[in-house]
Amino acid sequence: MEDVTQITDRAQRLYVELVCRKEEAEGHPAIAPEAEAQAIKNGGSFAERILLRAVSLPDAEHSMIQVQQVLRTGRQVLVGALLIAAFLGVAAASSALQGAGSVSLPMILLTLIGVNLASLVLWLMFQLLGRRSGGLIRSIWQKLSARFVDRANIPKGQYRFDLASVAELTTGRGGRWRLGVMTHAVWLAYTFAGLLSLTVLLVVSRYELSWQTTLLSPEGLHAWADKMSYAPRLLGAAGPDVLPLNGELSAEHRQGWAIWMLLAVVSYSLLPRLIALVLCWILAAREQAGWARDLSRPGFARLRARLMPDHSAVSVIDADESDTPSANFPDKGLAVELPESGLFAVFLERAGEERDADLTWLDPVEDAASLQKAVEEIQAGRPSGLLVFIAATATPDRGTVRVLARLVQPADVPVWLVLTALPQLKARGAPAFDTRVADWSATAQRAGVQGGVIAWDDRRLLEPVPEAMQQ
Amino acid sequence: MSSKSIISLAVVGHTNTGKTSLLRTLTRDQKFGEVSDRPSTTREVSAVSLLADSVPVMTLFDTPGLEDPMGLMELLEADQNTYEDPVARIDAFLATDHGAGSFEQEAKVLRQLRKSDAALYVIDAREPMLAKHREELRLLAECGRPLMPVLNFVASPESHPEQWREGLARMGLHVLADFDTVVFEHEAERSLFAKLEILLDAHKPAIQSLARFRDAQRALLVEAACRTIADMLIDVAGLRVRVEAEGDLSVQSQQIEEVVCKSEQTCVDDLLTLFQFDLGAFAPPELPLEQGQWALDPFDPEALKVFGVRTGSAIAAGATAGVSVDAMLGGASLGAGALLGAGAGTVWSFYQSFGKRWVDELRGYRELSVEEQTLALLSARQIALLHALLRRGHASTSAVEAKASRGWVSKNLREAVMRARAHPDWSALNSGDRGPRPDQALVPLMAALRAAING
C-alpha cells in the first residue's frame, strides 16, 4: 500500500484534474464544507485552494493512492518495455551479423533502420490523422474498462480514480504525446542497444561485409547506396564514391563500410527517434502543465464562490428584542359616505398639489412646525371630517403614524387617510400594490384613523388584502 | 490585516430604501438578510465583511431603517441639559431608555454609527427629498462620522437623482454615489469604492485592494461564463447521433433534442452558479427563463422566431457531409502532412468526410446533427442570459430579462460555431470525455463571445 505522504506533485495534479472531471460530470461540485474551510483557512491563490480542497476531500487519500499506483505501474511497464526493447535490439544486431560467409549490409540496415523508420512514419501518420486516432484509442479503452468493470463487479456509477487516471494519461490532454514518448523511448532503446551491440561485435570480430542483392542492378544499387550515404557523409563517413560496392573488400574498405553503417544507424534511426522523443516530451510536459491550471473551466470556476468568498459569514450584533407590529385588517364595506360639507383636507409629505375645491385645505404638513399649525387649525375650525392625503408610494413608518395620531387626536371627527399616486403604485405590480395598501391600512389603524384608507378619485374604500392571501 | 485596520461602515437610511439590498449586491449574496417592499423589514444590526483574497477589508453593518427622525429630533431638543457638542447629545440619548423605547430602532442605528468609521446613507431615488430626510441627515451628522449618500434605484424611470443631488448639496453633502442595487453596474461599484477613498483617506490602500480584487474577480467571472457557453456550443455543434436509416425521424430527432436541451440546461445552471443566483426561489419570469429554465426549447419554432432565427427543421440528417478536409487537417501537427506527401491524410480525410457517411448509409444508418438555426438560437440565448446576469444585482427579485438578439450575434461567432460543427471529435457529447475542449475550438469561440459581451 502506498504511503499518502509519498504522493508526488504529478500524482496530486492528476488527481485534482480527475476531481474536476468527476464534478463536471456530476454537474456540481461535491458538498465538502470541511475541505473548503480548510482551503479558505490556508489562503493562497485560487489554484492552490482548489488543490487543497481536493486533497482534503473525504476520500482523497484513497483516491490519490490509486492515482499514484497507476503512475508507478506505468513507470514499471515502461521500464519493462525498455528492457525488452533493448534485448530485442541486441538480438536483432547479433542475428544480422550472423551467417555463413559474408554479412549483408542491406540486411543490417533493414533490421536497425528500416523497421524503426517504418514505425516512425506510421506514428507520424497517426499524428496527421489528428485526434481521430485518439478517438480510436479512446473507444478501445472505453470497451476495455467497461469489460473490466463488469468482471471486477464494480458498482455502476462508482468513480474509479485508477481507471480514470489511465484514461486521462492515454486519451486525455496530451495523451497522444505521452504515448509518443513511450513509443519513441522503446524504439530508442531498441536502436541504441542494437547500435551498441553492432559496435561491440564489429570491434571484437571480423566480418566480411558485402552489398548483396538479387533484384537490383549494380547501377541501381550504387545509386541507392549513394543516396543512403547523404547523412553518413555529413558525419564524416566515406560513401560508394570512395568505397567499392562489389568484389573482395580490403580491410580498409571493410572498416570504411562498418563506420558508414554505424553512422547510418545513428543518423537514420537513432537521431530521428531522439528528436521525436524530445518533441513529444516537450509537448506532453506542456499539456501536462495544464492539468488543474485551466481555472476558467466550469469544474473549477464553480468553486470560485466557495473558495474565494466575497464576504464573511453574517453575524447579528444588535438583535431585535421588540415585538413585531402586526396588522389587524378590519372587514370594511366598499362605499364611503363622506360629509357633504365642512371637510378639512391636508397633504402629508408633499402627497400632491391638486386641491379639490369642495374641501377646506390646510397647509401641507412636513415638519414639526407645520404639524403644530395644522393641529391648531383643526382645533379652531371644527370640521365635519378630516381627509389626510399621502402618496401611496411612500413607505408607511412610525413617523407617519405619529403625525397621523397628532392630527386625529384634536379633530374628534371622522378621519380618512387618502392615498394619492395610486397609478404609480399599481405600476409596481399587483403584489406590491396589495402589500402597500395593507400596510397603509395597518398604519391608519395604529394612528386611530377611523374612516380607513380610501382612493380619492372614486371615493372608494381600499380594502386591504389579508397577508395570507398575498403569498 | 489586523482587525484594527478593517474599515467599518454603517449602512443607514430611511426605512425601505434598500439598505439590505445594497448589502446583498455588494456581498453577491441574494440570501443576505430579508428584503421586502415594506417598512421595518430589518429590525436588527447585522455585520458582514467584504473580503479580498479571504482577508476582511471592510465590515458593513446593516441597520434598521430610520422611521421617525422628526419625533426623535423633538425628543432631543426637549432635553434641557447643555452639551459640549451635538455628538455628546447623541451619546446622552444612547445612554437613556431611548424615549421609553419609542426610538429603539433609531438608537440601534445611531449606536452603530458612533462605532463605525463612516456611513452609507441609502436613498430611494424614486421618492422626493422630504423634510424627514433632511432631519435624518441632520441627526446622522450629529454622530460625528463621515456620511456618504448612495442613490438607489437610479435606473428606475420614476427616480429623480438630480433633485436629490441638489438637495444633498444644499446640506453640504457633495460626495455621493449612484448605485442601483437591482440593476447592477460594475462601474458603479468601482465608483462607490473610489468615492469611499475620498471619504476615508486613511483607508485608501485597503479600499483600493478591495476594488482591485473585485475587478479581477469580475474579469474571471466573465471569462468563466464565456468558457461555459463555449464548451456547450462546441459540444452541441459537433453532436452526432447515429440512428437507423429506416427509423422514424421524428422519434429519432427527440433523442438529439433531449441531449441538446440537457446540455443547454447544464450551461444555464453553470452560469447561475457562477453568478451565485438561485432563480428557483423567484417568481416565474415572463420570458425566457423560468425557474432557472428556458421557457421555450431550442427546437421550438416560436423560440427561433423570438430570437430572430430563420425557422425550419432543427435537425440535419447526414450532417457529416459538412466535415471539410481543411478542418480535418487543422488538427494535424508538426507539419507531418508535408512529410507524408503521399496524400494518405487526404485519403483518410475523404473517408472521414464522405466515405464514412456512404458506408453508414450502406449499412443502414444515418447521422443526425444540430442545424445552424438551432445553434444560432442557443448562442443568442446564452449571450442574452449572460448580458442579463452581468447587470443583475443580487437584490433583484424579479424575472431575468434577457433581451433577444437577432440571429447570429456576430460573423465571428457564427464562423467559430460552424467550425465546431465540422468537428464531431471536439464534442464531449460524442466522446464522453469531459476534458478541456481543444484550443483550436475554444480560442476563436471565446474571442467571439468576449466581443459579443463587451460589444
Short mmCIF file of C-alpha atoms in Angstrom, two decimals, chain A residues 113-284:
data_model
loop_
_atom_site.label_atom_id
_atom_site.label_comp_id
_atom_site.label_asym_id
_atom_site.label_seq_id
_atom_site.Cartn_x
_atom_site.Cartn_y
_atom_site.Cartn_z
CA ILE A 113 16.92 1.30 -39.68
CA GLY A 114 14.16 0.02 -41.91
CA VAL A 115 11.77 -1.32 -39.27
CA ASN A 116 12.38 1.63 -36.99
CA LEU A 117 11.91 4.18 -39.76
CA ALA A 118 8.73 2.49 -40.98
CA SER A 119 7.18 2.60 -37.50
CA LEU A 120 8.21 6.24 -37.18
CA VAL A 121 6.41 7.07 -40.42
CA LEU A 122 3.35 5.18 -39.17
CA TRP A 123 3.41 7.23 -35.98
CA LEU A 124 3.65 10.42 -37.99
CA MET A 125 0.63 9.30 -39.98
CA PHE A 126 -1.28 8.90 -36.75
CA GLN A 127 -0.41 12.47 -35.86
CA LEU A 128 -1.60 13.61 -39.26
CA LEU A 129 -4.88 11.88 -38.61
CA GLY A 130 -5.06 14.04 -35.52
CA ARG A 131 -7.47 13.42 -32.76
CA ARG A 132 -9.34 10.82 -34.71
CA SER A 133 -6.65 8.38 -33.73
CA GLY A 134 -7.26 9.46 -30.15
CA GLY A 135 -10.91 8.60 -30.66
CA LEU A 136 -9.92 5.10 -31.73
CA ILE A 137 -7.74 4.64 -28.66
CA ARG A 138 -10.46 6.13 -26.50
CA SER A 139 -13.11 3.79 -27.80
CA ILE A 140 -10.79 0.80 -27.32
CA TRP A 141 -10.08 1.96 -23.80
CA GLN A 142 -13.76 2.52 -23.02
CA LYS A 143 -14.59 -1.00 -24.14
CA LEU A 144 -11.73 -2.46 -22.13
CA SER A 145 -12.62 -0.54 -18.97
CA ALA A 146 -16.30 -1.47 -19.34
CA ARG A 147 -15.27 -5.13 -19.51
CA PHE A 148 -13.02 -4.66 -16.51
CA VAL A 149 -15.85 -3.04 -14.53
CA ASP A 150 -18.14 -5.96 -15.40
CA ARG A 151 -15.59 -8.56 -14.33
CA ALA A 152 -14.50 -6.76 -11.18
CA ASN A 153 -18.13 -6.29 -10.03
CA ILE A 154 -17.56 -2.57 -9.58
CA PRO A 155 -20.92 -0.89 -8.99
CA LYS A 156 -22.03 1.18 -11.98
CA GLY A 157 -21.65 4.88 -11.41
CA GLN A 158 -18.81 4.40 -8.91
CA TYR A 159 -15.93 6.62 -9.93
CA ARG A 160 -12.61 4.76 -10.10
CA PHE A 161 -9.66 7.09 -9.94
CA ASP A 162 -7.30 4.40 -11.18
CA LEU A 163 -9.34 3.73 -14.32
CA ALA A 164 -9.85 7.44 -14.86
CA SER A 165 -6.11 8.03 -14.45
CA VAL A 166 -5.29 5.54 -17.18
CA ALA A 167 -7.92 7.10 -19.43
CA GLU A 168 -6.56 10.58 -18.80
CA LEU A 169 -2.96 9.53 -19.31
CA THR A 170 -3.68 7.75 -22.56
CA THR A 171 -6.56 9.60 -24.16
CA GLY A 172 -6.79 12.84 -22.20
CA ARG A 173 -4.95 16.11 -22.56
CA GLY A 174 -1.53 15.35 -24.01
CA GLY A 175 -2.29 11.63 -24.04
CA ARG A 176 -1.03 11.14 -27.56
CA TRP A 177 2.25 12.88 -26.71
CA ARG A 178 2.68 10.69 -23.64
CA LEU A 179 2.07 7.63 -25.80
CA GLY A 180 4.55 9.13 -28.25
CA VAL A 181 7.18 9.47 -25.53
CA MET A 182 6.70 5.82 -24.56
CA THR A 183 6.78 4.60 -28.17
CA HIS A 184 9.88 6.58 -29.07
CA ALA A 185 11.63 5.61 -25.85
CA VAL A 186 11.04 1.92 -26.61
CA TRP A 187 12.32 2.27 -30.20
CA LEU A 188 15.22 4.31 -28.99
CA ALA A 189 16.14 1.58 -26.53
CA TYR A 190 15.93 -0.97 -29.35
CA THR A 191 18.06 1.12 -31.70
CA PHE A 192 20.59 2.15 -29.12
CA ALA A 193 21.05 -1.40 -27.84
CA GLY A 194 21.32 -2.63 -31.44
CA LEU A 195 23.85 0.04 -32.31
CA LEU A 196 25.87 -0.69 -29.21
CA SER A 197 25.85 -4.46 -29.91
CA LEU A 198 26.80 -3.81 -33.51
CA THR A 199 29.72 -1.63 -32.47
CA VAL A 200 30.95 -4.14 -29.89
CA LEU A 201 30.66 -7.07 -32.31
CA LEU A 202 32.40 -5.15 -35.08
CA VAL A 203 35.18 -4.29 -32.66
CA VAL A 204 35.73 -7.81 -31.35
CA SER A 205 35.16 -9.84 -34.55
CA ARG A 206 35.99 -9.63 -38.17
CA TYR A 207 33.03 -9.72 -40.56
CA GLU A 208 33.05 -9.93 -44.33
CA LEU A 209 30.68 -7.10 -45.32
CA SER A 210 29.06 -7.06 -48.68
CA TRP A 211 26.34 -5.29 -50.66
CA GLN A 212 24.47 -8.44 -51.66
CA THR A 213 21.39 -8.03 -53.79
CA THR A 214 19.43 -10.25 -56.13
CA LEU A 215 16.98 -7.88 -57.71
CA LEU A 216 18.88 -4.60 -58.02
CA SER A 217 21.31 -3.95 -60.86
CA PRO A 218 24.82 -2.77 -59.97
CA GLU A 219 23.89 0.77 -61.12
CA GLY A 220 20.68 0.74 -59.13
CA LEU A 221 22.50 -0.49 -56.05
CA HIS A 222 25.13 2.21 -56.46
CA ALA A 223 22.53 4.92 -56.78
CA TRP A 224 20.66 3.64 -53.71
CA ALA A 225 23.86 3.40 -51.64
CA ASP A 226 24.83 6.87 -52.78
CA LYS A 227 21.53 8.30 -51.60
CA MET A 228 21.80 6.46 -48.30
CA SER A 229 25.25 7.98 -47.84
CA TYR A 230 23.96 11.52 -47.62
CA ALA A 231 23.72 11.70 -43.81
CA PRO A 232 26.78 9.49 -43.02
CA ARG A 233 28.83 11.74 -45.30
CA LEU A 234 27.77 14.75 -43.26
CA LEU A 235 29.06 12.94 -40.18
CA GLY A 236 32.42 12.24 -41.89
CA ALA A 237 31.96 8.78 -43.40
CA ALA A 238 33.06 7.81 -46.90
CA GLY A 239 30.42 6.62 -49.38
CA PRO A 240 30.25 4.49 -52.52
CA ASP A 241 32.18 7.18 -54.39
CA VAL A 242 35.25 6.16 -52.37
CA LEU A 243 34.43 2.65 -51.19
CA PRO A 244 33.80 -0.22 -53.63
CA LEU A 245 30.41 -1.91 -53.65
CA ASN A 246 31.44 -5.12 -55.45
CA GLY A 247 34.26 -7.57 -55.26
CA GLU A 248 36.58 -8.51 -52.45
CA LEU A 249 36.82 -5.76 -49.88
CA SER A 250 40.13 -4.87 -48.32
CA ALA A 251 40.47 -4.41 -44.54
CA GLU A 252 40.40 -0.65 -45.07
CA HIS A 253 37.23 -0.85 -47.15
CA ARG A 254 35.60 -3.15 -44.60
CA GLN A 255 36.39 -0.62 -41.89
CA GLY A 256 35.08 2.19 -44.09
CA TRP A 257 31.75 0.40 -44.68
CA ALA A 258 31.49 -0.55 -40.98
CA ILE A 259 31.85 3.10 -39.97
CA TRP A 260 29.40 4.09 -42.71
CA MET A 261 26.91 1.54 -41.39
CA LEU A 262 27.18 2.70 -37.76
CA LEU A 263 26.77 6.35 -38.78
CA ALA A 264 23.80 5.43 -40.98
CA VAL A 265 22.10 3.80 -37.97
CA VAL A 266 22.84 6.90 -35.89
CA SER A 267 21.58 9.36 -38.49
CA TYR A 268 18.57 7.48 -39.88
CA SER A 269 17.42 5.61 -36.83
CA LEU A 270 18.76 6.97 -33.58
CA LEU A 271 18.59 10.72 -34.24
CA PRO A 272 15.05 10.84 -35.71
CA ARG A 273 13.77 8.86 -32.75
CA LEU A 274 15.62 11.08 -30.33
CA ILE A 275 14.20 14.20 -31.97
CA ALA A 276 10.70 12.73 -31.92
CA LEU A 277 11.13 11.73 -28.28
CA VAL A 278 12.28 15.20 -27.23
CA LEU A 279 9.43 16.85 -29.15
CA CYS A 280 6.83 14.55 -27.63
CA TRP A 281 8.36 15.07 -24.21
CA ILE A 282 8.12 18.85 -24.55
CA LEU A 283 4.55 18.71 -25.87
CA ALA A 284 3.47 16.24 -23.19
#
